[in-house]
mmCIF file of N, CA and C in Angstrom:
data_model
loop_
_atom_site.group_PDB
_atom_site.id
_atom_site.type_symbol
_atom_site.label_atom_id
_atom_site.label_comp_id
_atom_site.label_asym_id
_atom_site.label_seq_id
_atom_site.Cartn_x
_atom_site.Cartn_y
_atom_site.Cartn_z
ATOM 1 N N MET A 24 -4.516 42.875 39.502
ATOM 2 C CA MET A 24 -3.837 42.689 40.756
ATOM 3 C C MET A 24 -2.461 42.092 40.464
ATOM 4 N N ALA A 25 -1.452 42.610 41.118
ATOM 5 C CA ALA A 25 -0.090 42.121 40.906
ATOM 6 C C ALA A 25 0.056 40.696 41.452
ATOM 7 N N PRO A 26 0.760 39.824 40.735
ATOM 8 C CA PRO A 26 0.936 38.451 41.208
ATOM 9 C C PRO A 26 1.498 38.371 42.629
ATOM 10 N N ALA A 27 2.349 39.300 43.002
ATOM 11 C CA ALA A 27 2.934 39.282 44.348
ATOM 12 C C ALA A 27 1.895 39.556 45.431
ATOM 13 N N ASP A 28 0.764 40.183 45.067
ATOM 14 C CA ASP A 28 -0.283 40.516 46.040
ATOM 15 C C ASP A 28 -1.334 39.417 46.189
ATOM 16 N N LEU A 29 -1.247 38.379 45.382
ATOM 17 C CA LEU A 29 -2.241 37.305 45.435
ATOM 18 C C LEU A 29 -2.003 36.400 46.632
ATOM 19 N N PRO A 30 -3.090 35.824 47.188
ATOM 20 C CA PRO A 30 -2.904 34.851 48.265
ATOM 21 C C PRO A 30 -2.202 33.600 47.741
ATOM 22 N N SER A 31 -1.576 32.879 48.615
ATOM 23 C CA SER A 31 -0.884 31.653 48.242
ATOM 24 C C SER A 31 -1.860 30.693 47.568
ATOM 25 N N GLY A 32 -1.476 30.175 46.407
ATOM 26 C CA GLY A 32 -2.306 29.231 45.675
ATOM 27 C C GLY A 32 -3.201 29.860 44.632
ATOM 28 N N ALA A 33 -3.335 31.191 44.627
ATOM 29 C CA ALA A 33 -4.252 31.868 43.701
ATOM 30 C C ALA A 33 -3.570 32.314 42.421
ATOM 31 N N ASP A 34 -2.271 32.081 42.311
ATOM 32 C CA ASP A 34 -1.547 32.564 41.133
ATOM 33 C C ASP A 34 -1.756 31.635 39.942
ATOM 34 N N GLY A 35 -1.356 32.106 38.797
ATOM 35 C CA GLY A 35 -1.503 31.328 37.571
ATOM 36 C C GLY A 35 -2.871 31.542 36.945
ATOM 37 N N GLY A 36 -2.938 31.445 35.633
ATOM 38 C CA GLY A 36 -4.227 31.530 34.967
ATOM 39 C C GLY A 36 -4.608 32.896 34.451
ATOM 40 N N GLY A 37 -3.729 33.867 34.490
ATOM 41 C CA GLY A 37 -4.036 35.177 33.922
ATOM 42 C C GLY A 37 -4.380 36.224 34.957
ATOM 43 N N PRO A 38 -4.815 37.403 34.490
ATOM 44 C CA PRO A 38 -5.077 38.529 35.390
ATOM 45 C C PRO A 38 -6.169 38.224 36.418
ATOM 46 N N VAL A 39 -5.991 38.772 37.613
ATOM 47 C CA VAL A 39 -6.963 38.645 38.703
ATOM 48 C C VAL A 39 -7.432 40.048 39.061
ATOM 49 N N TYR A 40 -8.743 40.193 39.296
ATOM 50 C CA TYR A 40 -9.344 41.486 39.619
ATOM 51 C C TYR A 40 -9.987 41.402 40.992
ATOM 52 N N GLU A 41 -9.834 42.465 41.784
ATOM 53 C CA GLU A 41 -10.386 42.478 43.131
ATOM 54 C C GLU A 41 -11.603 43.386 43.196
ATOM 55 N N LEU A 42 -12.722 42.836 43.679
ATOM 56 C CA LEU A 42 -13.919 43.615 43.963
ATOM 57 C C LEU A 42 -13.902 43.864 45.459
ATOM 58 N N ASP A 43 -13.755 45.128 45.850
ATOM 59 C CA ASP A 43 -13.595 45.487 47.256
ATOM 60 C C ASP A 43 -14.649 46.517 47.631
ATOM 61 N N ILE A 44 -15.109 46.468 48.875
ATOM 62 C CA ILE A 44 -16.030 47.470 49.398
ATOM 63 C C ILE A 44 -15.473 47.980 50.712
ATOM 64 N N ALA A 45 -15.988 49.126 51.156
ATOM 65 C CA ALA A 45 -15.519 49.700 52.419
ATOM 66 C C ALA A 45 -15.804 48.729 53.564
ATOM 67 N N ALA A 46 -14.950 48.737 54.562
ATOM 68 C CA ALA A 46 -15.084 47.835 55.710
ATOM 69 C C ALA A 46 -16.473 47.956 56.328
ATOM 70 N N GLY A 47 -17.106 46.824 56.552
ATOM 71 C CA GLY A 47 -18.409 46.803 57.193
ATOM 72 C C GLY A 47 -19.578 46.973 56.242
ATOM 73 N N ASP A 48 -19.312 47.380 55.013
ATOM 74 C CA ASP A 48 -20.395 47.560 54.049
ATOM 75 C C ASP A 48 -20.741 46.224 53.404
ATOM 76 N N GLU A 49 -21.986 46.128 52.961
ATOM 77 C CA GLU A 49 -22.433 44.953 52.235
ATOM 78 C C GLU A 49 -22.870 45.384 50.849
ATOM 79 N N ILE A 50 -22.854 44.468 49.928
ATOM 80 C CA ILE A 50 -23.349 44.750 48.586
ATOM 81 C C ILE A 50 -24.847 44.457 48.607
ATOM 82 N N SER A 51 -25.667 45.512 48.572
ATOM 83 C CA SER A 51 -27.115 45.324 48.655
ATOM 84 C C SER A 51 -27.740 45.039 47.291
ATOM 85 N N GLU A 52 -27.134 45.528 46.241
ATOM 86 C CA GLU A 52 -27.583 45.279 44.874
ATOM 87 C C GLU A 52 -26.434 44.625 44.117
ATOM 88 N N PRO A 53 -26.734 43.712 43.218
ATOM 89 C CA PRO A 53 -25.644 43.073 42.470
ATOM 90 C C PRO A 53 -24.805 44.088 41.698
ATOM 91 N N VAL A 54 -23.527 43.824 41.645
ATOM 92 C CA VAL A 54 -22.577 44.621 40.875
ATOM 93 C C VAL A 54 -22.181 43.778 39.666
ATOM 94 N N VAL A 55 -22.243 44.360 38.474
ATOM 95 C CA VAL A 55 -21.882 43.603 37.274
ATOM 96 C C VAL A 55 -20.395 43.784 36.991
ATOM 97 N N LEU A 56 -19.694 42.671 36.929
ATOM 98 C CA LEU A 56 -18.282 42.666 36.564
ATOM 99 C C LEU A 56 -18.174 42.064 35.170
ATOM 100 N N SER A 57 -17.519 42.780 34.263
ATOM 101 C CA SER A 57 -17.305 42.300 32.898
ATOM 102 C C SER A 57 -15.811 42.180 32.647
ATOM 103 N N LEU A 58 -15.404 41.021 32.170
ATOM 104 C CA LEU A 58 -14.000 40.754 31.877
ATOM 105 C C LEU A 58 -13.847 40.508 30.383
ATOM 106 N N TYR A 59 -12.872 41.179 29.776
ATOM 107 C CA TYR A 59 -12.617 40.997 28.352
ATOM 108 C C TYR A 59 -11.823 39.714 28.152
ATOM 109 N N ALA A 60 -12.289 38.864 27.260
ATOM 110 C CA ALA A 60 -11.647 37.569 27.047
ATOM 111 C C ALA A 60 -10.836 37.487 25.762
ATOM 112 N N GLY A 61 -10.994 38.441 24.860
ATOM 113 C CA GLY A 61 -10.251 38.386 23.604
ATOM 114 C C GLY A 61 -10.549 37.113 22.839
ATOM 115 N N SER A 62 -9.545 36.572 22.169
ATOM 116 C CA SER A 62 -9.753 35.378 21.341
ATOM 117 C C SER A 62 -10.044 34.126 22.168
ATOM 118 N N SER A 63 -9.733 34.145 23.470
ATOM 119 C CA SER A 63 -10.013 32.967 24.301
ATOM 120 C C SER A 63 -11.511 32.773 24.519
ATOM 121 N N ILE A 64 -12.336 33.768 24.110
ATOM 122 C CA ILE A 64 -13.788 33.650 24.255
ATOM 123 C C ILE A 64 -14.317 32.452 23.467
ATOM 124 N N LEU A 65 -13.585 32.036 22.438
ATOM 125 C CA LEU A 65 -14.016 30.900 21.623
ATOM 126 C C LEU A 65 -13.796 29.566 22.324
ATOM 127 N N ASP A 66 -13.039 29.561 23.415
ATOM 128 C CA ASP A 66 -12.848 28.356 24.218
ATOM 129 C C ASP A 66 -14.185 28.039 24.897
ATOM 130 N N PRO A 67 -14.790 26.880 24.621
ATOM 131 C CA PRO A 67 -16.110 26.576 25.175
ATOM 132 C C PRO A 67 -16.126 26.404 26.693
ATOM 133 N N MET A 68 -14.982 26.406 27.328
ATOM 134 C CA MET A 68 -14.910 26.267 28.784
ATOM 135 C C MET A 68 -14.648 27.601 29.483
ATOM 136 N N GLN A 69 -14.403 28.669 28.722
ATOM 137 C CA GLN A 69 -14.022 29.961 29.296
ATOM 138 C C GLN A 69 -15.200 30.585 30.053
ATOM 139 N N GLY A 70 -14.942 31.059 31.264
ATOM 140 C CA GLY A 70 -15.961 31.686 32.092
ATOM 141 C C GLY A 70 -15.312 32.522 33.177
ATOM 142 N N MET A 71 -16.037 32.737 34.279
ATOM 143 C CA MET A 71 -15.537 33.556 35.383
ATOM 144 C C MET A 71 -15.434 32.706 36.647
ATOM 145 N N GLN A 72 -14.404 32.999 37.452
ATOM 146 C CA GLN A 72 -14.177 32.285 38.704
ATOM 147 C C GLN A 72 -13.931 33.273 39.838
ATOM 148 N N ARG A 73 -14.255 32.838 41.061
ATOM 149 C CA ARG A 73 -14.014 33.622 42.279
ATOM 150 C C ARG A 73 -13.123 32.799 43.202
ATOM 151 N N TRP A 74 -12.138 33.461 43.822
ATOM 152 C CA TRP A 74 -11.232 32.799 44.755
ATOM 153 C C TRP A 74 -11.965 32.556 46.065
ATOM 154 N N ASN A 75 -11.967 31.300 46.529
ATOM 155 C CA ASN A 75 -12.556 30.947 47.816
ATOM 156 C C ASN A 75 -11.411 30.760 48.803
ATOM 157 N N PRO A 76 -11.207 31.734 49.711
ATOM 158 C CA PRO A 76 -10.078 31.633 50.639
ATOM 159 C C PRO A 76 -10.219 30.492 51.645
ATOM 160 N N MET A 77 -11.449 30.063 51.924
ATOM 161 C CA MET A 77 -11.644 28.961 52.872
ATOM 162 C C MET A 77 -11.205 27.624 52.258
ATOM 163 N N ASN A 78 -11.522 27.425 50.983
ATOM 164 C CA ASN A 78 -11.152 26.186 50.292
ATOM 165 C C ASN A 78 -9.816 26.291 49.574
ATOM 166 N N VAL A 79 -9.250 27.498 49.537
ATOM 167 C CA VAL A 79 -7.993 27.778 48.847
ATOM 168 C C VAL A 79 -8.061 27.255 47.405
ATOM 169 N N ASP A 80 -9.115 27.697 46.703
ATOM 170 C CA ASP A 80 -9.325 27.232 45.336
ATOM 171 C C ASP A 80 -10.228 28.216 44.592
ATOM 172 N N TRP A 81 -10.183 28.164 43.274
ATOM 173 C CA TRP A 81 -11.055 28.974 42.430
ATOM 174 C C TRP A 81 -12.379 28.252 42.244
ATOM 175 N N GLU A 82 -13.501 28.988 42.367
ATOM 176 C CA GLU A 82 -14.840 28.439 42.176
ATOM 177 C C GLU A 82 -15.493 29.100 40.973
ATOM 178 N N ASP A 83 -16.306 28.344 40.265
ATOM 179 C CA ASP A 83 -17.030 28.888 39.121
ATOM 180 C C ASP A 83 -18.066 29.912 39.570
ATOM 181 N N VAL A 84 -18.242 30.940 38.749
ATOM 182 C CA VAL A 84 -19.271 31.958 38.951
ATOM 183 C C VAL A 84 -20.198 31.892 37.737
ATOM 184 N N PRO A 85 -21.511 31.748 37.940
ATOM 185 C CA PRO A 85 -22.418 31.778 36.789
ATOM 186 C C PRO A 85 -22.269 33.103 36.042
ATOM 187 N N ALA A 86 -22.029 33.032 34.738
ATOM 188 C CA ALA A 86 -21.757 34.242 33.959
ATOM 189 C C ALA A 86 -22.337 34.124 32.557
ATOM 190 N N ALA A 87 -22.573 35.291 31.966
ATOM 191 C CA ALA A 87 -23.018 35.381 30.576
ATOM 192 C C ALA A 87 -21.800 35.603 29.693
ATOM 193 N N VAL A 88 -21.741 34.876 28.591
ATOM 194 C CA VAL A 88 -20.604 34.954 27.677
ATOM 195 C C VAL A 88 -21.096 35.478 26.328
ATOM 196 N N ASP A 89 -20.521 36.595 25.901
ATOM 197 C CA ASP A 89 -20.867 37.194 24.613
ATOM 198 C C ASP A 89 -19.727 36.912 23.638
ATOM 199 N N THR A 90 -19.903 35.894 22.799
ATOM 200 C CA THR A 90 -18.826 35.517 21.883
ATOM 201 C C THR A 90 -18.614 36.546 20.778
ATOM 202 N N ALA A 91 -19.623 37.365 20.475
ATOM 203 C CA ALA A 91 -19.476 38.390 19.434
ATOM 204 C C ALA A 91 -18.567 39.530 19.887
ATOM 205 N N SER A 92 -18.705 39.958 21.150
ATOM 206 C CA SER A 92 -17.900 41.080 21.646
ATOM 207 C C SER A 92 -16.727 40.630 22.517
ATOM 208 N N ALA A 93 -16.671 39.345 22.866
ATOM 209 C CA ALA A 93 -15.590 38.748 23.670
ATOM 210 C C ALA A 93 -15.606 39.188 25.128
ATOM 211 N N TRP A 94 -16.800 39.435 25.700
ATOM 212 C CA TRP A 94 -16.915 39.815 27.112
ATOM 213 C C TRP A 94 -17.608 38.709 27.900
ATOM 214 N N ILE A 95 -17.167 38.539 29.150
ATOM 215 C CA ILE A 95 -17.795 37.632 30.108
ATOM 216 C C ILE A 95 -18.303 38.514 31.242
ATOM 217 N N SER A 96 -19.598 38.412 31.578
ATOM 218 C CA SER A 96 -20.193 39.289 32.595
ATOM 219 C C SER A 96 -20.956 38.478 33.628
ATOM 220 N N ALA A 97 -20.880 38.937 34.881
ATOM 221 C CA ALA A 97 -21.606 38.278 35.964
ATOM 222 C C ALA A 97 -22.106 39.319 36.953
ATOM 223 N N ALA A 98 -23.284 39.071 37.514
ATOM 224 C CA ALA A 98 -23.835 39.906 38.581
ATOM 225 C C ALA A 98 -23.324 39.333 39.902
ATOM 226 N N LEU A 99 -22.569 40.133 40.635
ATOM 227 C CA LEU A 99 -21.900 39.660 41.851
ATOM 228 C C LEU A 99 -22.501 40.284 43.102
ATOM 229 N N ARG A 100 -22.532 39.513 44.176
ATOM 230 C CA ARG A 100 -22.999 40.003 45.472
ATOM 231 C C ARG A 100 -21.923 39.874 46.550
ATOM 232 N N GLU A 101 -20.774 39.333 46.171
ATOM 233 C CA GLU A 101 -19.701 39.130 47.146
ATOM 234 C C GLU A 101 -18.424 39.823 46.699
ATOM 235 N N PRO A 102 -17.765 40.520 47.625
ATOM 236 C CA PRO A 102 -16.442 41.041 47.285
ATOM 237 C C PRO A 102 -15.471 39.868 47.163
ATOM 238 N N GLY A 103 -14.338 40.111 46.575
ATOM 239 C CA GLY A 103 -13.342 39.055 46.468
ATOM 240 C C GLY A 103 -12.498 39.190 45.225
ATOM 241 N N LEU A 104 -11.775 38.126 44.930
ATOM 242 C CA LEU A 104 -10.894 38.069 43.769
ATOM 243 C C LEU A 104 -11.584 37.296 42.655
ATOM 244 N N TYR A 105 -11.523 37.844 41.445
ATOM 245 C CA TYR A 105 -12.181 37.241 40.287
ATOM 246 C C TYR A 105 -11.205 37.156 39.122
ATOM 247 N N ARG A 106 -11.427 36.164 38.261
ATOM 248 C CA ARG A 106 -10.601 36.007 37.064
ATOM 249 C C ARG A 106 -11.382 35.218 36.009
ATOM 250 N N ARG A 107 -10.832 35.205 34.785
ATOM 251 C CA ARG A 107 -11.325 34.308 33.751
ATOM 252 C C ARG A 107 -10.702 32.941 33.989
ATOM 253 N N GLY A 108 -11.427 31.900 33.659
ATOM 254 C CA GLY A 108 -10.879 30.566 33.810
ATOM 255 C C GLY A 108 -11.816 29.528 33.227
ATOM 256 N N GLU A 109 -11.406 28.280 33.278
ATOM 257 C CA GLU A 109 -12.230 27.188 32.772
ATOM 258 C C GLU A 109 -13.308 26.853 33.786
ATOM 259 N N VAL A 110 -14.567 26.815 33.307
ATOM 260 C CA VAL A 110 -15.710 26.553 34.180
ATOM 261 C C VAL A 110 -16.539 25.404 33.614
ATOM 262 N N ASP A 111 -17.397 24.852 34.467
ATOM 263 C CA ASP A 111 -18.341 23.837 34.018
ATOM 264 C C ASP A 111 -19.377 24.492 33.105
ATOM 265 N N PRO A 112 -19.897 23.765 32.118
ATOM 266 C CA PRO A 112 -20.848 24.342 31.165
ATOM 267 C C PRO A 112 -22.068 25.001 31.810
ATOM 268 N N GLU A 113 -22.538 24.483 32.941
ATOM 269 C CA GLU A 113 -23.723 25.075 33.576
ATOM 270 C C GLU A 113 -23.454 26.472 34.144
ATOM 271 N N ASN A 114 -22.194 26.868 34.239
ATOM 272 C CA ASN A 114 -21.843 28.201 34.738
ATOM 273 C C ASN A 114 -21.466 29.162 33.618
ATOM 274 N N ARG A 115 -21.802 28.786 32.402
ATOM 275 C CA ARG A 115 -21.508 29.614 31.229
ATOM 276 C C ARG A 115 -22.753 29.616 30.354
ATOM 277 N N ARG A 116 -23.383 30.778 30.215
ATOM 278 C CA ARG A 116 -24.580 30.878 29.383
ATOM 279 C C ARG A 116 -24.383 31.969 28.335
ATOM 280 N N PRO A 117 -25.041 31.852 27.193
ATOM 281 C CA PRO A 117 -24.920 32.890 26.161
ATOM 282 C C PRO A 117 -25.520 34.208 26.646
ATOM 283 N N ALA A 118 -24.878 35.311 26.311
ATOM 284 C CA ALA A 118 -25.413 36.633 26.649
ATOM 285 C C ALA A 118 -26.627 36.904 25.776
ATOM 286 N N LYS A 119 -27.555 37.674 26.326
ATOM 287 C CA LYS A 119 -28.774 38.025 25.570
ATOM 288 C C LYS A 119 -28.547 39.249 24.735
#
């Protein structure tokens, strides 16, 4: 997503990805979003975050982190804006 298209306060911290669905539709089954982290995967705080427009802040998303392949993956049920970012340890688990 282009920085100019981000809501106020959501900029900074690297690329942002939008999970969007058709108007009125709901996500009935989880959608897996995988973000490539590259060498930053070795950062023990690296994980996935979702933009909360009500709180105007990024929130941690529980995600699996594969340090061998450098991917961060999460099963999502909500549309919105997602990015890599620093998360609490309980929201970062090793991939199986």
